[in-house]
Amino acid sequence: QAVIAQRLVRGTCENCAEPLLPTPQEAAWLESVGGAGAGGMRVRRGRGCSVCNGTGYAGRIGVYEMLEMDHALAHAATHSDPGTFMKLAAEQLRGRTLVHRALELVRAGRTSVAEAMRLAT
């Protein structure tokens, strides 16, 4: 048994996407999620064109995370306080959360940092 979370992020328009450096706010978020040095990576953002109707985005991409309910998690969910369950779930999801998956899409240039940040809130 498992719990699956899904969100959609807008994909960067391939027709007008251009590489650039992240803004200071985006760089701070990248470093907080991706670790030191992630704030300086080149990212892509669409500037807007006739293909994407001036938005810079075209299409949507699914971002998923899955938490498998083992015995310890099931016990914590039914018998313990919520803090214990959250701690165990965070340990199991380490590096495989929605935010980390969105960061992978940013690194691949498939979505913008703004979309990944929107997903994180």
mmCIF file of N, CA and C in Angstrom:
data_model
loop_
_atom_site.group_PDB
_atom_site.id
_atom_site.type_symbol
_atom_site.label_atom_id
_atom_site.label_comp_id
_atom_site.label_asym_id
_atom_site.label_seq_id
_atom_site.Cartn_x
_atom_site.Cartn_y
_atom_site.Cartn_z
ATOM 1 N N GLN A 1 0.842 -1.172 0.000
ATOM 2 C CA GLN A 1 0.000 0.000 0.000
ATOM 3 C C GLN A 1 0.886 1.233 0.000
ATOM 4 N N ALA A 2 0.407 2.252 -0.634
ATOM 5 C CA ALA A 2 1.213 3.459 -0.783
ATOM 6 C C ALA A 2 0.316 4.687 -0.882
ATOM 7 N N VAL A 3 0.930 5.824 -0.687
ATOM 8 C CA VAL A 3 0.281 7.118 -0.846
ATOM 9 C C VAL A 3 1.033 7.841 -1.952
ATOM 10 N N ILE A 4 0.305 8.338 -2.960
ATOM 11 C CA ILE A 4 0.939 9.025 -4.080
ATOM 12 C C ILE A 4 0.434 10.460 -4.124
ATOM 13 N N ALA A 5 1.369 11.387 -4.304
ATOM 14 C CA ALA A 5 1.025 12.798 -4.476
ATOM 15 C C ALA A 5 1.410 13.206 -5.893
ATOM 16 N N GLN A 6 0.581 14.026 -6.513
ATOM 17 C CA GLN A 6 0.827 14.471 -7.879
ATOM 18 C C GLN A 6 0.551 15.957 -8.005
ATOM 19 N N ARG A 7 1.398 16.640 -8.730
ATOM 20 C CA ARG A 7 1.176 18.041 -9.073
ATOM 21 C C ARG A 7 1.565 18.215 -10.533
ATOM 22 N N LEU A 8 1.047 19.247 -11.149
ATOM 23 C CA LEU A 8 1.416 19.570 -12.521
ATOM 24 C C LEU A 8 2.172 20.889 -12.536
ATOM 25 N N VAL A 9 3.252 20.927 -13.315
ATOM 26 C CA VAL A 9 3.988 22.169 -13.525
ATOM 27 C C VAL A 9 3.927 22.498 -15.011
ATOM 28 N N ARG A 10 3.971 23.766 -15.324
ATOM 29 C CA ARG A 10 3.971 24.183 -16.721
ATOM 30 C C ARG A 10 5.351 23.925 -17.317
ATOM 31 N N GLY A 11 5.363 23.388 -18.533
ATOM 32 C CA GLY A 11 6.625 23.129 -19.224
ATOM 33 C C GLY A 11 7.100 24.370 -19.958
ATOM 34 N N THR A 12 8.411 24.546 -20.009
ATOM 35 C CA THR A 12 9.006 25.673 -20.710
ATOM 36 C C THR A 12 8.788 25.517 -22.211
ATOM 37 N N CYS A 13 8.400 26.582 -22.864
ATOM 38 C CA CYS A 13 8.179 26.570 -24.313
ATOM 39 C C CYS A 13 9.519 26.333 -25.013
ATOM 40 N N GLU A 14 9.593 25.271 -25.792
ATOM 41 C CA GLU A 14 10.840 24.928 -26.479
ATOM 42 C C GLU A 14 11.166 25.910 -27.602
ATOM 43 N N ASN A 15 10.170 26.627 -28.094
ATOM 44 C CA ASN A 15 10.389 27.551 -29.193
ATOM 45 C C ASN A 15 11.095 28.833 -28.748
ATOM 46 N N CYS A 16 10.807 29.320 -27.555
ATOM 47 C CA CYS A 16 11.366 30.608 -27.129
ATOM 48 C C CYS A 16 12.210 30.520 -25.858
ATOM 49 N N ALA A 17 12.497 29.319 -25.372
ATOM 50 C CA ALA A 17 13.275 29.181 -24.142
ATOM 51 C C ALA A 17 14.703 29.667 -24.358
ATOM 52 N N GLU A 18 15.212 30.354 -23.346
ATOM 53 C CA GLU A 18 16.580 30.844 -23.407
ATOM 54 C C GLU A 18 17.264 30.615 -22.068
ATOM 55 N N PRO A 19 18.557 30.296 -22.088
ATOM 56 C CA PRO A 19 19.276 30.090 -20.830
ATOM 57 C C PRO A 19 19.586 31.425 -20.162
ATOM 58 N N LEU A 20 19.529 31.423 -18.850
ATOM 59 C CA LEU A 20 19.854 32.627 -18.099
ATOM 60 C C LEU A 20 20.227 32.248 -16.670
ATOM 61 N N LEU A 21 20.740 33.212 -15.938
ATOM 62 C CA LEU A 21 21.052 32.997 -14.525
ATOM 63 C C LEU A 21 19.808 33.273 -13.699
ATOM 64 N N PRO A 22 19.609 32.541 -12.621
ATOM 65 C CA PRO A 22 18.423 32.777 -11.787
ATOM 66 C C PRO A 22 18.505 34.116 -11.058
ATOM 67 N N THR A 23 17.343 34.651 -10.702
ATOM 68 C CA THR A 23 17.296 35.872 -9.897
ATOM 69 C C THR A 23 17.833 35.554 -8.503
ATOM 70 N N PRO A 24 18.168 36.567 -7.705
ATOM 71 C CA PRO A 24 18.662 36.290 -6.351
ATOM 72 C C PRO A 24 17.696 35.456 -5.508
ATOM 73 N N GLN A 25 16.399 35.720 -5.629
ATOM 74 C CA GLN A 25 15.414 34.933 -4.885
ATOM 75 C C GLN A 25 15.390 33.488 -5.369
ATOM 76 N N GLU A 26 15.438 33.293 -6.690
ATOM 77 C CA GLU A 26 15.468 31.938 -7.240
ATOM 78 C C GLU A 26 16.747 31.213 -6.843
ATOM 79 N N ALA A 27 17.875 31.934 -6.869
ATOM 80 C CA ALA A 27 19.156 31.326 -6.487
ATOM 81 C C ALA A 27 19.130 30.876 -5.025
ATOM 82 N N ALA A 28 18.535 31.669 -4.155
ATOM 83 C CA ALA A 28 18.434 31.292 -2.741
ATOM 84 C C ALA A 28 17.579 30.046 -2.580
ATOM 85 N N TRP A 29 16.476 29.967 -3.324
ATOM 86 C CA TRP A 29 15.624 28.785 -3.242
ATOM 87 C C TRP A 29 16.356 27.556 -3.774
ATOM 88 N N LEU A 30 17.050 27.715 -4.909
ATOM 89 C CA LEU A 30 17.795 26.597 -5.480
ATOM 90 C C LEU A 30 18.833 26.055 -4.504
ATOM 91 N N GLU A 31 19.534 26.950 -3.818
ATOM 92 C CA GLU A 31 20.537 26.509 -2.848
ATOM 93 C C GLU A 31 19.896 25.840 -1.639
ATOM 94 N N SER A 32 18.733 26.323 -1.226
ATOM 95 C CA SER A 32 18.076 25.702 -0.066
ATOM 96 C C SER A 32 17.584 24.295 -0.393
ATOM 97 N N VAL A 33 17.211 24.047 -1.632
ATOM 98 C CA VAL A 33 16.704 22.728 -2.021
ATOM 99 C C VAL A 33 17.817 21.848 -2.590
ATOM 100 N N GLY A 34 18.649 22.422 -3.468
ATOM 101 C CA GLY A 34 19.654 21.638 -4.179
ATOM 102 C C GLY A 34 21.024 21.622 -3.557
ATOM 103 N N GLY A 35 21.243 22.408 -2.514
ATOM 104 C CA GLY A 35 22.544 22.436 -1.864
ATOM 105 C C GLY A 35 23.420 23.559 -2.394
ATOM 106 N N ALA A 36 24.580 23.687 -1.778
ATOM 107 C CA ALA A 36 25.516 24.755 -2.143
ATOM 108 C C ALA A 36 25.915 24.623 -3.609
ATOM 109 N N GLY A 37 25.985 25.736 -4.285
ATOM 110 C CA GLY A 37 26.365 25.756 -5.687
ATOM 111 C C GLY A 37 25.198 25.662 -6.653
ATOM 112 N N ALA A 38 24.048 25.220 -6.188
ATOM 113 C CA ALA A 38 22.896 25.083 -7.078
ATOM 114 C C ALA A 38 22.349 26.440 -7.505
ATOM 115 N N GLY A 39 22.596 27.473 -6.713
ATOM 116 C CA GLY A 39 22.081 28.801 -7.035
ATOM 117 C C GLY A 39 22.732 29.425 -8.251
ATOM 118 N N GLY A 40 23.905 28.929 -8.641
ATOM 119 C CA GLY A 40 24.612 29.488 -9.784
ATOM 120 C C GLY A 40 24.382 28.740 -11.082
ATOM 121 N N MET A 41 23.547 27.702 -11.059
ATOM 122 C CA MET A 41 23.352 26.930 -12.291
ATOM 123 C C MET A 41 22.536 27.724 -13.304
ATOM 124 N N ARG A 42 22.772 27.428 -14.581
ATOM 125 C CA ARG A 42 22.019 28.068 -15.646
ATOM 126 C C ARG A 42 20.658 27.401 -15.732
ATOM 127 N N VAL A 43 19.626 28.210 -15.854
ATOM 128 C CA VAL A 43 18.263 27.709 -15.970
ATOM 129 C C VAL A 43 17.678 28.229 -17.277
ATOM 130 N N ARG A 44 16.526 27.714 -17.645
ATOM 131 C CA ARG A 44 15.861 28.160 -18.870
ATOM 132 C C ARG A 44 14.514 28.764 -18.529
ATOM 133 N N ARG A 45 14.176 29.792 -19.259
ATOM 134 C CA ARG A 45 12.876 30.440 -19.103
ATOM 135 C C ARG A 45 12.421 30.900 -20.475
ATOM 136 N N GLY A 46 11.153 30.707 -20.776
ATOM 137 C CA GLY A 46 10.606 31.163 -22.052
ATOM 138 C C GLY A 46 10.347 32.659 -22.017
ATOM 139 N N ARG A 47 10.713 33.348 -23.077
ATOM 140 C CA ARG A 47 10.506 34.805 -23.108
ATOM 141 C C ARG A 47 9.133 35.172 -23.646
ATOM 142 N N GLY A 48 8.447 34.206 -24.292
ATOM 143 C CA GLY A 48 7.122 34.450 -24.860
ATOM 144 C C GLY A 48 7.203 34.563 -26.368
ATOM 145 N N CYS A 49 6.324 33.853 -27.039
ATOM 146 C CA CYS A 49 6.302 33.872 -28.504
ATOM 147 C C CYS A 49 4.883 33.548 -28.974
ATOM 148 N N SER A 50 4.715 33.448 -30.277
ATOM 149 C CA SER A 50 3.383 33.144 -30.813
ATOM 150 C C SER A 50 2.967 31.693 -30.542
ATOM 151 N N VAL A 51 3.918 30.801 -30.367
ATOM 152 C CA VAL A 51 3.605 29.398 -30.093
ATOM 153 C C VAL A 51 2.976 29.240 -28.712
ATOM 154 N N CYS A 52 3.505 29.982 -27.719
ATOM 155 C CA CYS A 52 3.011 29.849 -26.339
ATOM 156 C C CYS A 52 2.098 31.007 -25.939
ATOM 157 N N ASN A 53 1.647 31.799 -26.902
ATOM 158 C CA ASN A 53 0.787 32.966 -26.644
ATOM 159 C C ASN A 53 1.406 33.955 -25.668
ATOM 160 N N GLY A 54 2.715 34.105 -25.743
ATOM 161 C CA GLY A 54 3.412 35.091 -24.920
ATOM 162 C C GLY A 54 3.623 34.702 -23.477
ATOM 163 N N THR A 55 3.329 33.462 -23.102
ATOM 164 C CA THR A 55 3.464 33.060 -21.693
ATOM 165 C C THR A 55 4.835 32.501 -21.355
ATOM 166 N N GLY A 56 5.524 31.923 -22.338
ATOM 167 C CA GLY A 56 6.801 31.269 -22.074
ATOM 168 C C GLY A 56 6.651 29.808 -21.676
ATOM 169 N N TYR A 57 5.409 29.344 -21.604
ATOM 170 C CA TYR A 57 5.136 27.960 -21.205
ATOM 171 C C TYR A 57 4.299 27.263 -22.268
ATOM 172 N N ALA A 58 4.526 25.967 -22.432
ATOM 173 C CA ALA A 58 3.739 25.153 -23.351
ATOM 174 C C ALA A 58 3.601 23.757 -22.754
ATOM 175 N N GLY A 59 2.384 23.350 -22.493
ATOM 176 C CA GLY A 59 2.134 22.016 -21.956
ATOM 177 C C GLY A 59 2.336 21.932 -20.448
ATOM 178 N N ARG A 60 2.081 20.745 -19.920
ATOM 179 C CA ARG A 60 2.226 20.478 -18.485
ATOM 180 C C ARG A 60 3.013 19.195 -18.288
ATOM 181 N N ILE A 61 3.700 19.124 -17.163
ATOM 182 C CA ILE A 61 4.508 17.955 -16.817
ATOM 183 C C ILE A 61 4.083 17.483 -15.433
ATOM 184 N N GLY A 62 3.854 16.200 -15.285
ATOM 185 C CA GLY A 62 3.483 15.633 -13.993
ATOM 186 C C GLY A 62 4.696 15.455 -13.100
ATOM 187 N N VAL A 63 4.525 15.799 -11.826
ATOM 188 C CA VAL A 63 5.557 15.602 -10.813
ATOM 189 C C VAL A 63 4.929 14.744 -9.725
ATOM 190 N N TYR A 64 5.617 13.671 -9.357
ATOM 191 C CA TYR A 64 5.034 12.700 -8.442
ATOM 192 C C TYR A 64 5.969 12.374 -7.285
ATOM 193 N N GLU A 65 5.380 11.942 -6.172
ATOM 194 C CA GLU A 65 6.128 11.312 -5.096
ATOM 195 C C GLU A 65 5.280 10.176 -4.552
ATOM 196 N N MET A 66 5.951 9.124 -4.088
ATOM 197 C CA MET A 66 5.225 7.971 -3.580
ATOM 198 C C MET A 66 5.824 7.560 -2.237
ATOM 199 N N LEU A 67 4.954 7.404 -1.267
ATOM 200 C CA LEU A 67 5.348 6.970 0.072
ATOM 201 C C LEU A 67 4.788 5.569 0.284
ATOM 202 N N GLU A 68 5.671 4.590 0.364
ATOM 203 C CA GLU A 68 5.241 3.217 0.608
ATOM 204 C C GLU A 68 5.012 3.035 2.099
ATOM 205 N N MET A 69 3.856 2.530 2.446
ATOM 206 C CA MET A 69 3.482 2.361 3.847
ATOM 207 C C MET A 69 4.013 1.032 4.370
ATOM 208 N N ASP A 70 5.158 1.074 5.049
ATOM 209 C CA ASP A 70 5.663 -0.133 5.690
ATOM 210 C C ASP A 70 5.040 -0.248 7.082
ATOM 211 N N HIS A 71 5.433 -1.267 7.823
ATOM 212 C CA HIS A 71 4.827 -1.522 9.133
ATOM 213 C C HIS A 71 5.018 -0.341 10.094
ATOM 214 N N ALA A 72 6.219 0.220 10.131
ATOM 215 C CA ALA A 72 6.499 1.329 11.057
ATOM 216 C C ALA A 72 5.645 2.558 10.727
ATOM 217 N N LEU A 73 5.508 2.863 9.447
ATOM 218 C CA LEU A 73 4.695 4.017 9.041
ATOM 219 C C LEU A 73 3.226 3.790 9.340
ATOM 220 N N ALA A 74 2.735 2.594 9.049
ATOM 221 C CA ALA A 74 1.328 2.296 9.326
ATOM 222 C C ALA A 74 1.042 2.371 10.818
ATOM 223 N N HIS A 75 1.957 1.874 11.627
ATOM 224 C CA HIS A 75 1.779 1.930 13.083
ATOM 225 C C HIS A 75 1.792 3.376 13.563
ATOM 226 N N ALA A 76 2.739 4.177 13.050
ATOM 227 C CA ALA A 76 2.827 5.589 13.453
ATOM 228 C C ALA A 76 1.584 6.367 13.027
ATOM 229 N N ALA A 77 1.024 6.022 11.869
ATOM 230 C CA ALA A 77 -0.165 6.729 11.384
ATOM 231 C C ALA A 77 -1.385 6.445 12.235
ATOM 232 N N THR A 78 -1.461 5.264 12.808
ATOM 233 C CA THR A 78 -2.656 4.890 13.565
ATOM 234 C C THR A 78 -2.511 4.995 15.070
ATOM 235 N N HIS A 79 -1.272 4.936 15.585
ATOM 236 C CA HIS A 79 -1.101 4.890 17.036
ATOM 237 C C HIS A 79 -0.270 6.016 17.628
ATOM 238 N N SER A 80 0.538 6.678 16.846
ATOM 239 C CA SER A 80 1.448 7.694 17.383
ATOM 240 C C SER A 80 0.941 9.096 17.101
ATOM 241 N N ASP A 81 1.704 10.054 17.595
ATOM 242 C CA ASP A 81 1.368 11.444 17.294
ATOM 243 C C ASP A 81 1.788 11.747 15.847
ATOM 244 N N PRO A 82 1.203 12.760 15.243
ATOM 245 C CA PRO A 82 1.513 13.077 13.840
ATOM 246 C C PRO A 82 2.991 13.404 13.605
ATOM 247 N N GLY A 83 3.662 13.934 14.613
ATOM 248 C CA GLY A 83 5.076 14.268 14.465
ATOM 249 C C GLY A 83 5.933 13.051 14.182
ATOM 250 N N THR A 84 5.629 11.938 14.828
ATOM 251 C CA THR A 84 6.373 10.704 14.594
ATOM 252 C C THR A 84 6.168 10.215 13.166
ATOM 253 N N PHE A 85 4.934 10.247 12.707
ATOM 254 C CA PHE A 85 4.644 9.827 11.337
ATOM 255 C C PHE A 85 5.378 10.718 10.337
ATOM 256 N N MET A 86 5.348 12.031 10.552
ATOM 257 C CA MET A 86 6.007 12.960 9.637
ATOM 258 C C MET A 86 7.517 12.709 9.591
ATOM 259 N N LYS A 87 8.115 12.420 10.735
ATOM 260 C CA LYS A 87 9.554 12.156 10.796
ATOM 261 C C LYS A 87 9.898 10.892 10.018
ATOM 262 N N LEU A 88 9.141 9.831 10.217
ATOM 263 C CA LEU A 88 9.390 8.582 9.504
ATOM 264 C C LEU A 88 9.162 8.738 7.999
ATOM 265 N N ALA A 89 8.125 9.464 7.630
ATOM 266 C CA ALA A 89 7.832 9.685 6.207
ATOM 267 C C ALA A 89 8.942 10.508 5.548
ATOM 268 N N ALA A 90 9.430 11.534 6.237
ATOM 269 C CA ALA A 90 10.504 12.366 5.690
ATOM 270 C C ALA A 90 11.778 11.546 5.482
ATOM 271 N N GLU A 91 12.056 10.634 6.404
ATOM 272 C CA GLU A 91 13.237 9.777 6.250
ATOM 273 C C GLU A 91 13.095 8.873 5.027
ATOM 274 N N GLN A 92 11.921 8.338 4.810
ATOM 275 C CA GLN A 92 11.719 7.442 3.678
ATOM 276 C C GLN A 92 11.728 8.197 2.346
ATOM 277 N N LEU A 93 11.223 9.428 2.329
ATOM 278 C CA LEU A 93 11.145 10.207 1.092
ATOM 279 C C LEU A 93 12.415 10.998 0.780
ATOM 280 N N ARG A 94 13.404 10.927 1.613
ATOM 281 C CA ARG A 94 14.609 11.734 1.481
ATOM 282 C C ARG A 94 15.104 11.787 0.034
ATOM 283 N N GLY A 95 15.095 12.984 -0.554
ATOM 284 C CA GLY A 95 15.573 13.179 -1.915
ATOM 285 C C GLY A 95 14.603 12.777 -3.006
ATOM 286 N N ARG A 96 13.417 12.307 -2.653
ATOM 287 C CA ARG A 96 12.457 11.875 -3.668
ATOM 288 C C ARG A 96 11.114 12.567 -3.488
ATOM 289 N N THR A 97 11.123 13.796 -3.004
ATOM 290 C CA THR A 97 9.886 14.536 -2.782
ATOM 291 C C THR A 97 9.471 15.264 -4.061
ATOM 292 N N LEU A 98 8.281 15.842 -4.029
ATOM 293 C CA LEU A 98 7.804 16.627 -5.167
ATOM 294 C C LEU A 98 8.781 17.751 -5.504
ATOM 295 N N VAL A 99 9.292 18.399 -4.483
ATOM 296 C CA VAL A 99 10.205 19.530 -4.697
ATOM 297 C C VAL A 99 11.493 19.064 -5.366
ATOM 298 N N HIS A 100 12.044 17.941 -4.915
ATOM 299 C CA HIS A 100 13.267 17.428 -5.529
ATOM 300 C C HIS A 100 13.030 16.988 -6.977
ATOM 301 N N ARG A 101 11.881 16.419 -7.243
ATOM 302 C CA ARG A 101 11.552 16.030 -8.620
ATOM 303 C C ARG A 101 11.413 17.274 -9.506
ATOM 304 N N ALA A 102 10.813 18.335 -8.973
ATOM 305 C CA ALA A 102 10.689 19.585 -9.730
ATOM 306 C C ALA A 102 12.067 20.186 -9.988
ATOM 307 N N LEU A 103 12.966 20.076 -9.004
ATOM 308 C CA LEU A 103 14.332 20.575 -9.180
ATOM 309 C C LEU A 103 15.031 19.825 -10.313
ATOM 310 N N GLU A 104 14.793 18.533 -10.441
ATOM 311 C CA GLU A 104 15.359 17.757 -11.546
ATOM 312 C C GLU A 104 14.858 18.288 -12.891
ATOM 313 N N LEU A 105 13.582 18.676 -12.952
ATOM 314 C CA LEU A 105 13.032 19.246 -14.185
ATOM 315 C C LEU A 105 13.672 20.598 -14.496
ATOM 316 N N VAL A 106 13.960 21.391 -13.473
ATOM 317 C CA VAL A 106 14.634 22.679 -13.674
ATOM 318 C C VAL A 106 16.033 22.438 -14.218
ATOM 319 N N ARG A 107 16.755 21.489 -13.623
ATOM 320 C CA ARG A 107 18.111 21.171 -14.098
ATOM 321 C C ARG A 107 18.100 20.713 -15.553
ATOM 322 N N ALA A 108 17.066 19.976 -15.936
ATOM 323 C CA ALA A 108 16.957 19.481 -17.313
ATOM 324 C C ALA A 108 16.452 20.558 -18.274
ATOM 325 N N GLY A 109 16.039 21.717 -17.748
ATOM 326 C CA GLY A 109 15.541 22.798 -18.587
ATOM 327 C C GLY A 109 14.112 22.606 -19.052
ATOM 328 N N ARG A 110 13.392 21.699 -18.428
ATOM 329 C CA ARG A 110 12.027 21.401 -18.871
ATOM 330 C C ARG A 110 10.981 22.295 -18.217
ATOM 331 N N THR A 111 11.328 22.981 -17.128
ATOM 332 C CA THR A 111 10.428 23.936 -16.485
ATOM 333 C C THR A 111 11.266 25.040 -15.863
ATOM 334 N N SER A 112 10.610 26.099 -15.433
ATOM 335 C CA SER A 112 11.324 27.240 -14.856
ATOM 336 C C SER A 112 11.444 27.092 -13.343
ATOM 337 N N VAL A 113 12.334 27.879 -12.776
ATOM 338 C CA VAL A 113 12.497 27.888 -11.322
ATOM 339 C C VAL A 113 11.222 28.412 -10.666
ATOM 340 N N ALA A 114 10.573 29.381 -11.292
ATOM 341 C CA ALA A 114 9.335 29.941 -10.731
ATOM 342 C C ALA A 114 8.270 28.857 -10.588
ATOM 343 N N GLU A 115 8.166 27.958 -11.573
ATOM 344 C CA GLU A 115 7.188 26.868 -11.490
ATOM 345 C C GLU A 115 7.549 25.897 -10.370
ATOM 346 N N ALA A 116 8.821 25.589 -10.226
ATOM 347 C CA ALA A 116 9.245 24.694 -9.146
ATOM 348 C C ALA A 116 8.985 25.331 -7.789
ATOM 349 N N MET A 117 9.217 26.620 -7.681
ATOM 350 C CA MET A 117 8.962 27.328 -6.429
ATOM 351 C C MET A 117 7.469 27.354 -6.130
ATOM 352 N N ARG A 118 6.640 27.526 -7.133
ATOM 353 C CA ARG A 118 5.198 27.525 -6.954
ATOM 354 C C ARG A 118 4.730 26.173 -6.420
ATOM 355 N N LEU A 119 5.323 25.111 -6.919
ATOM 356 C CA LEU A 119 4.961 23.776 -6.477
ATOM 357 C C LEU A 119 5.354 23.572 -5.004
ATOM 358 N N ALA A 120 6.419 24.203 -4.578
ATOM 359 C CA ALA A 120 6.934 24.003 -3.213
ATOM 360 C C ALA A 120 6.094 24.698 -2.154
ATOM 361 N N THR A 121 5.241 25.640 -2.544
ATOM 362 C CA THR A 121 4.471 26.368 -1.532
ATOM 363 C C THR A 121 3.136 25.707 -1.271
#
